[in-house]
Coordinates of C-alpha atoms in Angstrom, one line a residue:
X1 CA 123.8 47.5 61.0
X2 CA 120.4 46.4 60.2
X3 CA 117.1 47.7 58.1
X4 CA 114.9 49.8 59.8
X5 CA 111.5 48.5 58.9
X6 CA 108.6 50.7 57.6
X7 CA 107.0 50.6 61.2
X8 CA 110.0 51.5 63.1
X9 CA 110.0 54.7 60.4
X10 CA 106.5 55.3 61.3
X11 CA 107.1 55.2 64.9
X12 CA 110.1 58.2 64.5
X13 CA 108.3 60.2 62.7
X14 CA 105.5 60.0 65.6
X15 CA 107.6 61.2 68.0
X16 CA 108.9 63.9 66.3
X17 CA 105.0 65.2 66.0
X18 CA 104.9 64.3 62.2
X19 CA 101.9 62.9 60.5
X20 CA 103.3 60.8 57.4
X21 CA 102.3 57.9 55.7
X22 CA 105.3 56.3 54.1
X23 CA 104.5 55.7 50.3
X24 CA 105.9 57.1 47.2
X25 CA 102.1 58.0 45.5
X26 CA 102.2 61.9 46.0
X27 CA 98.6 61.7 47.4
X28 CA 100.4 60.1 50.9
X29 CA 100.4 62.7 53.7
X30 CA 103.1 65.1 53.7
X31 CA 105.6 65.3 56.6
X32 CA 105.2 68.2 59.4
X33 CA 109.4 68.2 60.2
X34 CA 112.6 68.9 57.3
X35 CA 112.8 65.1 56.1
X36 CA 116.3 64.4 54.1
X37 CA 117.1 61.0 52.7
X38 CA 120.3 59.9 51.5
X39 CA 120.4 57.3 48.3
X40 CA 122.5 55.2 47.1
X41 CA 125.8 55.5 49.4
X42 CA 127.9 53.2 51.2
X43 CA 127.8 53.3 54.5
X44 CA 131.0 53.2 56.6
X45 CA 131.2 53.3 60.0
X46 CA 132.6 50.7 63.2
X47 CA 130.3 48.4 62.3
X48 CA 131.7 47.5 58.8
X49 CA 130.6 48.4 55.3
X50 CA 127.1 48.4 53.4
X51 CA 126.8 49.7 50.0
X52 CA 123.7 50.9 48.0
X53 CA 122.2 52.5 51.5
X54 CA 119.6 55.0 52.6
X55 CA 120.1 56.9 55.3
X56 CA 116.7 59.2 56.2
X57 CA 117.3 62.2 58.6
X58 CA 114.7 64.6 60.5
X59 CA 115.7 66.9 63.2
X60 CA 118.9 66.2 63.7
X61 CA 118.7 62.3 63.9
X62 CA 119.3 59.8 61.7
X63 CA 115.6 58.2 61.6
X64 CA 115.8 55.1 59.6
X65 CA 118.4 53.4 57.3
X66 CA 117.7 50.9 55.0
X67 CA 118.1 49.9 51.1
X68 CA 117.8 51.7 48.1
X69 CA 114.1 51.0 47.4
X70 CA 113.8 52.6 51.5
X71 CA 110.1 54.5 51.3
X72 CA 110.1 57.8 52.1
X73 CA 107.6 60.4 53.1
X74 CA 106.1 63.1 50.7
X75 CA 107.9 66.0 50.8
X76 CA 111.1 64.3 51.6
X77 CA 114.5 66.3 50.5
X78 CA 116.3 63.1 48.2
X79 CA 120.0 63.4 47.8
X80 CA 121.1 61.0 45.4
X81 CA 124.3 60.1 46.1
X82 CA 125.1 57.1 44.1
X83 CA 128.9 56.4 44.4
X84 CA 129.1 58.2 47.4
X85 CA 130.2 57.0 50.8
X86 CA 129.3 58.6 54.3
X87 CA 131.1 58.5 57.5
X88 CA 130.0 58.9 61.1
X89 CA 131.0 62.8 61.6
X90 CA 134.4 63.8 63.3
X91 CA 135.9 64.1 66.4
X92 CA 139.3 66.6 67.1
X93 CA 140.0 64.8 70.7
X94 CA 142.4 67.4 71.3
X95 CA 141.8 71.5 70.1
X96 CA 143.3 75.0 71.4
X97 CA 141.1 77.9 70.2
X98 CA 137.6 77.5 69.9
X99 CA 137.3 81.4 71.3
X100 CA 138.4 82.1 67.4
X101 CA 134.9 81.0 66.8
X102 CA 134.9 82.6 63.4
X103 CA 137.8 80.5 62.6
X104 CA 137.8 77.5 64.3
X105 CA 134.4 76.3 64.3
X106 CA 133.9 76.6 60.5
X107 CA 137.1 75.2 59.6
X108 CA 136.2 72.0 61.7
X109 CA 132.4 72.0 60.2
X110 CA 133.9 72.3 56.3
X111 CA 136.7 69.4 57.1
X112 CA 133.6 67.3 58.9
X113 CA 134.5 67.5 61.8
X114 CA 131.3 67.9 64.3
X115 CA 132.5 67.4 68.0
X116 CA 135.6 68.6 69.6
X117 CA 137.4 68.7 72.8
X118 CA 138.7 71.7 73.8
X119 CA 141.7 71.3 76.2
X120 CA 141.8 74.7 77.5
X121 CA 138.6 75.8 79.5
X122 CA 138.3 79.7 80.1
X123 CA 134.3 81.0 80.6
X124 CA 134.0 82.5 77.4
X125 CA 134.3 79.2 75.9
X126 CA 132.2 77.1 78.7
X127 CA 129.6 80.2 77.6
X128 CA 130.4 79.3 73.7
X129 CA 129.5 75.6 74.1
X130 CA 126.3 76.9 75.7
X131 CA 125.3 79.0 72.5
X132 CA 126.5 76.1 70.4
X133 CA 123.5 74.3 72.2
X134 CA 121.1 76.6 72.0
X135 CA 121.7 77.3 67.9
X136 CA 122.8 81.0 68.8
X137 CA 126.3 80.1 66.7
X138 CA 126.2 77.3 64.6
X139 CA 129.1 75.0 65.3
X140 CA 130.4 71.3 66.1
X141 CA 129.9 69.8 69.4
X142 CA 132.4 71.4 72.1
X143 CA 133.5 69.1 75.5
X144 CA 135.3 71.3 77.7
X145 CA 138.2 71.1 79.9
X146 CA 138.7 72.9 83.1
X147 CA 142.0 75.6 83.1
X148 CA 145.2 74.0 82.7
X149 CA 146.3 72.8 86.3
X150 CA 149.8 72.4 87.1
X151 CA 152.4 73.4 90.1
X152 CA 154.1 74.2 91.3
X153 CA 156.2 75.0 88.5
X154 CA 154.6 75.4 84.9
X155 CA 156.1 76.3 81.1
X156 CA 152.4 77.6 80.8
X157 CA 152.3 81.6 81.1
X158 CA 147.7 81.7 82.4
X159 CA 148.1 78.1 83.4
X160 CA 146.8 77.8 87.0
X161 CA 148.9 76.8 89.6
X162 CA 148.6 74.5 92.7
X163 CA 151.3 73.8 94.6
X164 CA 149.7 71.6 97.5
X165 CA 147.1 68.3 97.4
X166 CA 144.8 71.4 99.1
X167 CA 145.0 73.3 96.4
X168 CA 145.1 70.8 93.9
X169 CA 141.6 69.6 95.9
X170 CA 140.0 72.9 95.4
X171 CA 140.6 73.5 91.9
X172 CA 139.0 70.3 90.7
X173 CA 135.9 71.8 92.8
X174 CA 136.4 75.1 91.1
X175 CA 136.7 73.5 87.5
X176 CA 133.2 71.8 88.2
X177 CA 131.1 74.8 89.3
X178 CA 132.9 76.5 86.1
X179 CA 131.1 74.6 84.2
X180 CA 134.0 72.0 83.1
X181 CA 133.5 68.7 81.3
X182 CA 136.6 67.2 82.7
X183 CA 139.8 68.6 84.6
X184 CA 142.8 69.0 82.6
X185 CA 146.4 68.1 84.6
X186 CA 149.5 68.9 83.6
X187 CA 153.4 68.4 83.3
X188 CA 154.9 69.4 86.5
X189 CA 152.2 68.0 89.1
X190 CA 153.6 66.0 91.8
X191 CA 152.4 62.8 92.6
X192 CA 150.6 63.6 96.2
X193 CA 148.6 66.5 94.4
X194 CA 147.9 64.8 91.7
X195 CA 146.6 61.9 93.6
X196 CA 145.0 64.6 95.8
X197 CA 143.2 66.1 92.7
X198 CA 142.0 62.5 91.3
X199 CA 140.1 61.5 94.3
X200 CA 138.8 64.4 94.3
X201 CA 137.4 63.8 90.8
X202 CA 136.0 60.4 92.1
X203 CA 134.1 62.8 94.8
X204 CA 133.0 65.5 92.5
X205 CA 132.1 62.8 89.9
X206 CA 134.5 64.3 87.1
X207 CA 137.3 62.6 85.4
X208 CA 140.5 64.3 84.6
X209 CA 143.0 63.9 81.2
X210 CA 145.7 65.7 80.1
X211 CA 149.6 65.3 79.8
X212 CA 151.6 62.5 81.9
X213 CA 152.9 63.9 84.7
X214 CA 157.0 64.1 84.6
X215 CA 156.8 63.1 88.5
X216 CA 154.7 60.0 88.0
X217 CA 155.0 57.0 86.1
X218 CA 152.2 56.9 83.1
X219 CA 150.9 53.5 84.4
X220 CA 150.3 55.1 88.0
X221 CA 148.6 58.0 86.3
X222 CA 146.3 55.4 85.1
X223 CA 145.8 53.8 87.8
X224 CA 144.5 56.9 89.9
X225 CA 141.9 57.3 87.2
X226 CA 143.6 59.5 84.9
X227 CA 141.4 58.8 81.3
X228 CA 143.6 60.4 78.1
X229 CA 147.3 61.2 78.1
X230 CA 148.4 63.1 75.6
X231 CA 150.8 64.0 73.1
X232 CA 153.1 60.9 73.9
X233 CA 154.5 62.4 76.8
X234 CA 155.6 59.5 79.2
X235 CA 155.0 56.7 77.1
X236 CA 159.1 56.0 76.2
X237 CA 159.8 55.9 79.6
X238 CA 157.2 53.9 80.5
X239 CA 158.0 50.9 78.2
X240 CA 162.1 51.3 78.6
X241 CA 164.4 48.8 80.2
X242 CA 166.2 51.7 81.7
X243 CA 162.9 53.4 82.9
X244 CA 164.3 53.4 87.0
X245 CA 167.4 54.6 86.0
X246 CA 165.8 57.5 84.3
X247 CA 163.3 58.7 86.7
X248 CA 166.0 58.7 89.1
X249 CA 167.5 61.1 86.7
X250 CA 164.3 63.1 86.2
X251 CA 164.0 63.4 90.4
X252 CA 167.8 64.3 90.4
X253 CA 167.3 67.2 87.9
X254 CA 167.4 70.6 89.3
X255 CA 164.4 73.0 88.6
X256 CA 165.1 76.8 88.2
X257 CA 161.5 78.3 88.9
X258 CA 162.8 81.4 86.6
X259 CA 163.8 78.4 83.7
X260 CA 161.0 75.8 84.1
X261 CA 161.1 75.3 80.6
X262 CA 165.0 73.7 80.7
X263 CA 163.6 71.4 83.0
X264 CA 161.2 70.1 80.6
X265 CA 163.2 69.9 77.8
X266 CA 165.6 68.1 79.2
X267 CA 162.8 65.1 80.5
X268 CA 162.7 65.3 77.2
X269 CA 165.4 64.2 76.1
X270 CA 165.3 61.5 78.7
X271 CA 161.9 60.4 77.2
X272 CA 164.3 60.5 74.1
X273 CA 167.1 58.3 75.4
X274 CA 164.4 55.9 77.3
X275 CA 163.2 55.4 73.2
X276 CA 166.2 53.8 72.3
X277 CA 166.0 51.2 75.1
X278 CA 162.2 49.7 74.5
X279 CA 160.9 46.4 76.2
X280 CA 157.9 45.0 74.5
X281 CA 157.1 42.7 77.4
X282 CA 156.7 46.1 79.2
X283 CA 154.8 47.5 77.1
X284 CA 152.5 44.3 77.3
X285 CA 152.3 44.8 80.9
X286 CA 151.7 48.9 80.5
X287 CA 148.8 48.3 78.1
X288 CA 147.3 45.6 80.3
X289 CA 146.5 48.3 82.9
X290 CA 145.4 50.7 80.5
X291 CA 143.1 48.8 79.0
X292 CA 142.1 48.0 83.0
X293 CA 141.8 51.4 84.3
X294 CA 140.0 52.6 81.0
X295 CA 142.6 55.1 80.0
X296 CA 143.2 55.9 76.5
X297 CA 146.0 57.6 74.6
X298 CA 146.0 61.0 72.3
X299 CA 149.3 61.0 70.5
X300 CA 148.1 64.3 68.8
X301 CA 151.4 63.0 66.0
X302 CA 150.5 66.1 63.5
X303 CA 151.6 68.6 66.4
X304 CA 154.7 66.4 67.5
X305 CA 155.7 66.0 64.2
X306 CA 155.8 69.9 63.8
X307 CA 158.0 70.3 67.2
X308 CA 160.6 67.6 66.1
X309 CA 161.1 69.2 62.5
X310 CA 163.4 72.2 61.4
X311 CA 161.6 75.5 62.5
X312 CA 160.8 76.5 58.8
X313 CA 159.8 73.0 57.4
X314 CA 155.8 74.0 57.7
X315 CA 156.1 77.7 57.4
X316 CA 154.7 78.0 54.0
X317 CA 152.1 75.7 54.4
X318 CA 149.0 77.3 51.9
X319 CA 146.6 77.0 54.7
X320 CA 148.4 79.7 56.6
X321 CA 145.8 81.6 54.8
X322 CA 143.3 80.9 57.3
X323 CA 145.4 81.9 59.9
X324 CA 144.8 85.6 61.8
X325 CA 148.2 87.3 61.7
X326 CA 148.8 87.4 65.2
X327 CA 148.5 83.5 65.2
X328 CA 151.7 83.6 62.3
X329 CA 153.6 85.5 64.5
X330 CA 153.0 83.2 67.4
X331 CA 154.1 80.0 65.7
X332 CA 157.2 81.6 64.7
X333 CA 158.3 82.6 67.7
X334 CA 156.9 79.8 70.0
X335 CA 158.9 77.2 68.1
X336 CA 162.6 78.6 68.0
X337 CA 162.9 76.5 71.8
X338 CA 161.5 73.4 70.9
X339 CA 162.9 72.7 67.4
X340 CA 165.6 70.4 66.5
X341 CA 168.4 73.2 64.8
X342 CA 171.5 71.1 64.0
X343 CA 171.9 68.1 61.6
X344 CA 172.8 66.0 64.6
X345 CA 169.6 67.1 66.5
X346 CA 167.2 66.7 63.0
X347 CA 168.4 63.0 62.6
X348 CA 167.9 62.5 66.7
X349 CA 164.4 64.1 66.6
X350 CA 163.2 62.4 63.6
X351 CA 163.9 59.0 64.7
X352 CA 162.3 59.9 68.1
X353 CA 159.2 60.3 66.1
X354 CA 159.5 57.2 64.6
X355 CA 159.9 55.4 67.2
X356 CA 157.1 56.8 69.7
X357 CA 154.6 56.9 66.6
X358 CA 155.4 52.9 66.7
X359 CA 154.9 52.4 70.3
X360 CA 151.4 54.4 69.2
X361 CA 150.5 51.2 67.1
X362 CA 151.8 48.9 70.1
X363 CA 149.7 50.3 72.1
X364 CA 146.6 49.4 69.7
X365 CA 147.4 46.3 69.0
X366 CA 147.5 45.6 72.2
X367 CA 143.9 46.9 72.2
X368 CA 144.7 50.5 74.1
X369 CA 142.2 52.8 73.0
X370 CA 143.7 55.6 70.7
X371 CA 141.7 58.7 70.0
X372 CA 142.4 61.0 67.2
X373 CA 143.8 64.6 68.2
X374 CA 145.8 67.6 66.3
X375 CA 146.6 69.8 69.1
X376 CA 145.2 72.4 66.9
X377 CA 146.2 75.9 67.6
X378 CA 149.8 75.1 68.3
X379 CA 152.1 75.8 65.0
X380 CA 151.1 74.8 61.3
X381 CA 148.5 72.5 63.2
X382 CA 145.0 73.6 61.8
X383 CA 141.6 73.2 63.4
X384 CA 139.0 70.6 61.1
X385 CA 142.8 70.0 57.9
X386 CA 145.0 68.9 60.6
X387 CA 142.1 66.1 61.5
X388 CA 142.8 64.3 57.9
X389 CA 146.7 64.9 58.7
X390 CA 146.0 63.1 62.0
X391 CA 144.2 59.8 60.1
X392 CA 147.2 59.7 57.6
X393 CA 149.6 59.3 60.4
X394 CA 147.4 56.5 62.5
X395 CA 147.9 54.8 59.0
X396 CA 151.2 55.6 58.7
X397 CA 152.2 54.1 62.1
X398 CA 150.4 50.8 61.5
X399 CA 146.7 51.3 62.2
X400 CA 144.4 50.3 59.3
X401 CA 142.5 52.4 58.0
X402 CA 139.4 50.8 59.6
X403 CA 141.0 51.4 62.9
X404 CA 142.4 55.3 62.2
X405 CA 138.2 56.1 61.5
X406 CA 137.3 54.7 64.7
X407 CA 140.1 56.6 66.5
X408 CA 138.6 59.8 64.4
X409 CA 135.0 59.1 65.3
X410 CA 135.1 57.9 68.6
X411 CA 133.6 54.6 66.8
X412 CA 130.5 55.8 66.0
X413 CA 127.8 54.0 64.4
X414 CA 125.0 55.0 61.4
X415 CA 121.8 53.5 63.0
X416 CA 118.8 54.9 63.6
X417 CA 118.4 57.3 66.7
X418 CA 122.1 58.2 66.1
X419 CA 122.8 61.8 65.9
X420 CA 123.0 63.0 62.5
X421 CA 126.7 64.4 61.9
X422 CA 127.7 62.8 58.5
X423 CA 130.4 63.4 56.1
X424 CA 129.8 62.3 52.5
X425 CA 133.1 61.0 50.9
X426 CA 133.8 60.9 46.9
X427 CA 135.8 57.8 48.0
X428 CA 136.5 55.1 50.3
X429 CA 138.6 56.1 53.1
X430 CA 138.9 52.2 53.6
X431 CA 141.3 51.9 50.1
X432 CA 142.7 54.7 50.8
X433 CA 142.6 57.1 54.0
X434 CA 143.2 60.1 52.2
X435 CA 139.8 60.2 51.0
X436 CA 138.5 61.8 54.3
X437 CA 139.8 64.7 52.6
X438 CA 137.8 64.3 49.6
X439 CA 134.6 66.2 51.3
X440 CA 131.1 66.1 49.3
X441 CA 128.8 67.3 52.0
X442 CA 128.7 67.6 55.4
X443 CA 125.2 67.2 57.3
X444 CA 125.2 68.3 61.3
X445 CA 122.7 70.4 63.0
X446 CA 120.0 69.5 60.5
X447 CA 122.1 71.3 57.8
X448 CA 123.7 70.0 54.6
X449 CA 126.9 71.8 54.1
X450 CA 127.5 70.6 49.9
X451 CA 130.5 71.8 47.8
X452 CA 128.8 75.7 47.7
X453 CA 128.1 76.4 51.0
X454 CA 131.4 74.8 52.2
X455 CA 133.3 77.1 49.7
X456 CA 131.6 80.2 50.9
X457 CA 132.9 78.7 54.4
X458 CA 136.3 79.0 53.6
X459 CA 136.2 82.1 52.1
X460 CA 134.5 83.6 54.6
X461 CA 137.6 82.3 57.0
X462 CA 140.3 83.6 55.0
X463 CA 138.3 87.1 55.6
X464 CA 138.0 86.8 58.6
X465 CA 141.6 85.7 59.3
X466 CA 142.7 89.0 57.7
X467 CA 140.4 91.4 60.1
X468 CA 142.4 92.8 63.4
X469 CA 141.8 90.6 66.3
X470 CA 141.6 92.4 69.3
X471 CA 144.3 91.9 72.3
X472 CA 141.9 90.2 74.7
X473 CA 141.5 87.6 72.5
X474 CA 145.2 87.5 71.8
X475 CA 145.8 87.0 75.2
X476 CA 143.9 84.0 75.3
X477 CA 146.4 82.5 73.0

C-alpha cells in the first residue's frame, strides 16, 4: 500500500471532470464532484496494516490514500476519524433472499457488508441486481446464480430438474440467457450430467458452484471445473481412509423418489462416519488439486452449526425481530428433520462439527481458498449479523484473524481506483475479530451510512418485518 502523490490526486480528479487545485488556502479551486476524506484511521486490509491514514473518496472510488497531512481539495467533506480503523467492505459468499429487498439488502449495508452472492437465481432478483446498478434501490453488490439444478431426484420443492446430460446441457444455456452469473449445481446430480453441464459451462463461458455432488467425489467436482463447494458437503469423505468403502455405500443406498430427503440424510451420516476416519496425507493430496483447478471452499459454519444443534437452541435469538413472521414460521418447521433430538445424536452432531470446521482450517493451511458465507435465509442465520458470526468461527477453527478478513472481503485492497465500500471499525478486528461488529460508518455507493442513519436502518427493518408479506413472495422462500 503506497502514498498516492499529489499528481496522481490531480490526475483522478481530472478524470472525474473536476477542476481542483489541491491546497488547504480556501482561495484554491473548489471541486465539481462530492469529495470525502478520511483522517486519521488505520487502514486494514490484505495488504497489512497502516495507521494514521487518509483515505480520499469521489464517486464511488477511493481516489487517493496517503498520510495524515494528505492535501485535500476545497470543499472536501473531512471525517476525522482518529482512532478509527476501516476495512475493505464485505462480502456474504453465500445468501438466500435478496427478493426481501426491504430486509435483506439493508441488513447487509448496516452490518458492512456491500457485495453478496445470491445462490438462488429467479428473474425478479436477476431484474433486482439490475436496479441495484442503476441506483433505482440502493443496495450492496448482488452476483447471481442461475435456479438450483439438480435430478433427477431433489429435497428442493422449485428446484429445477434435469435428469439427462441433455438436459443438464440446456439448462446451463438457459441459466445464461437468464441473465445468470454462474450456474448453481446441486446434491443429487449424477456424474455424466454433471460433467455434461460443466463442459457446457467451458462453451457458454460460465462457471458453475454450488453443493458436492453425493454421486461424485469432491476432488472430481474440481477437476471438471466446479469453482465453490459449499456448506462442507463432501469434504469428510473426501479426506477419509474409508472413503471407497463409503461411496460404495452411498451407490448401494436405495432412493425413494417420494422420500428423497432419507436419502440425503442418510449420506449424511456417512459423511458423519467418514469424519471419524480422517487421513491428513489425503487431505494433502485433495487440496493439492484444489488449489490446481482453482476451486475454493464455502463452509457457510453459522448455518451448519444451526442444523447440528437442538431445534430450540437459536429460537430466541433477539434478532428474530428483523424477521417477517412467515420467515419464523419457516425455520421452525424446516428444522424438525434435520436436527439432532436425542442426547446420543447432540454429542454425535456436535463433534461432527468440530471436526469438519477443522478440516476447514486444513484446508487453508494447505493454502485452499476459503470464502466467507452464512447461508443466510435458512434458520436463525441472518443476512449482513450472521457475516460477523461467520468471521468468529473462521477464527474459531484456526484461521487468524488476518486470514478470516480476507475470507470475508474476497482480499480486497484500500488503494487508489478501488471501489469505495468501507467499514469504519471502533477497533481492530486484527486483536480481536469481534470488532467487525463494532460498526462506526459504512461508506458504499458514495454514501456514508454513520451511527444515525444506520439506526434509522434497523428500525426501519424491524417495521418492515412486521407488515404482511404477500404469498408470491412467500413462495419464493
Amino acid at each position: 500500500m503506497t502514498d498516492t502523490t499529489r499528481r496522481e490526486v490531480l490526475g483522478w480528479l481530472a478524470g472525474l471532470g473536476a477542476a481542483a487545485v489541491l491546497a488547504p488556502s480556501p482561495a484554491s479551486a473548489s471541486v465539481g464532484v462530492n469529495v470525502t476524506a478520511l483522517r486519521g484511521v488505520t487502514l486494514v486490509d490484505s495488504t497489512g496494516t497502516r495507521p494514521n491514514a487518509t483515505v480520499v473518496l469521489a464517486d464511488n472510488k477511493i481516489l487517493a490514500v496517503g498520510s495524515c497531512d494528505l492535501p485535500l481539495p476545497r470543499g472536501s467533506t473531512v471525517l476525522d476519524l482518529a482512532g478509527k480503523f476501516v476495512i475493505p467492505g464485505l462480502w456474504d459468499m453465500h445468501v438466500h433472499g435478496a427478493f426481501l429487498d426491504r430486509i435483506t439488502l439493508p441488513l447487509c449495508l448496516v452490518n458492512g457488508v456491500t457485495g453478496i452472492r445470491e445462490m438462488w437465481g429467479l428473474p425478479p432478483i436477476y431484474e433486482l441486481r439490475e436496479r441495484i446498478e442503476r441506483g433505482e434501490v440502493f443496495g450492496p453488490r448482488l452476483v447471481v446464480g442461475s435456479m438450483i439444478i439438480d435430478g433427477p431426484h431433489s429435497t428442493l420443492p422449485g428446484a429445477q430438474i434435469v435428469a439427462t446430460p441433455d438436459e443438464g446441457r440446456q439448462a446451463v444455456r438457459d441459466a445464461k440467457t437468464q441473465g445468470a452469473d454462474f450456474v448453481k449445481v446441486y446434491s443429487y446430480l449424477d456424474r455424466p450430467t454433471l460433467a455434461a453441464m460443466a463442459d457446457e459451462c467451458a462453451r457458454q463461458g460460465i462457471t458453475f458452484a454450488g453443493h458436492c455432488s453425493n454421486h461424485v467425489a469432491l476432488g472430481d467436482a474440481s477437476d471438471l471445473g466446479q469453482k465453490t463447494f459449499e456448506h462442507m458437503y463432501g469434504q469428510s469423505l473426501a479426506t477419509s481412509s474409508r472413503e471407497a468403502q463409503l461411496r460404495q455405500a452411498i451407490a448401494d443406498l436405495p432412493l425413494d423418489p417420494a422420500d428423497p430427503f432419507a436419502w440425503f440424510k442418510q449420506v449424511l451420516e456417512f459423511e458423519r462416519q467418514a469424519a471419524s476416519s480422517h487421513s491428513h496425507p489425503k487431505a494433502v493430496h485433495l487440496a493439492k488439486r484444489l488449489r490446481r483447478n482453482g476451486s475454493a471452499l464455502c463452509p457457510t459454519m453459522v448455518a451448519m452449526r444451526v442444523y447440528s444443534s437442538p431445534a430450540d437452541r437459536f429460537s430466541n435469538d433477539p434478532r428474530m425481530k428483523y424477521m417477517p413472521a412467515f420467515y419464523r414460521d419457516l425455520w421452525r418447521d424446516g428444522l424438525t428433520r434435520w436436527v439432532p433430538v436425542t442426547p446420543q445424536e447432540i454429542r454425535q452432531q456436535a463433534e461432527f462439527f468440530e471436526r469438519r470446521i477443522e478440516q476447514v482450517a486444513e484446508m487453508h493451511a494447505q493454502g485452499v481458498e476459503v470464502l466467507l458465507g452464512t447461508d443466510a435465509g435458512n434458520p436463525y442465520v441472518f443476512s449482513g449479523f450472521s457475516v460477523h458470526d461467520e468471521l468468529e468461527l473462521l477464527v474459531q477453527a484456526g484461521l487468524s484473524p488476518k486470514a478470516a478478513l480476507r475470507a470475508g472481503t474476497r482480499n480486497a485492497t484500500l488503494n487508489a481506483g478501488a471501489e469505495a465500500n468501507l467499514v469504519v471499525l471502533d477497533g481492530n478486528p486484527l486483536k480481536d475479530i469481534r470488532n467487525t461488529q463494532r460498526i462506526h460508518s459504512v461508506l458504499t455507493r458514495g454514501r456514508v451510512l454513520g451511527p444515525a442513519e444506520r439506526q434509522k436502518m434497523l428500525a426501519d427493518v424491524e417495521k418492515a418485518a412486521q407488515e404482511p408479506f404477500p404469498p408470491a413472495v412467500q413462495a419464493c422462500c
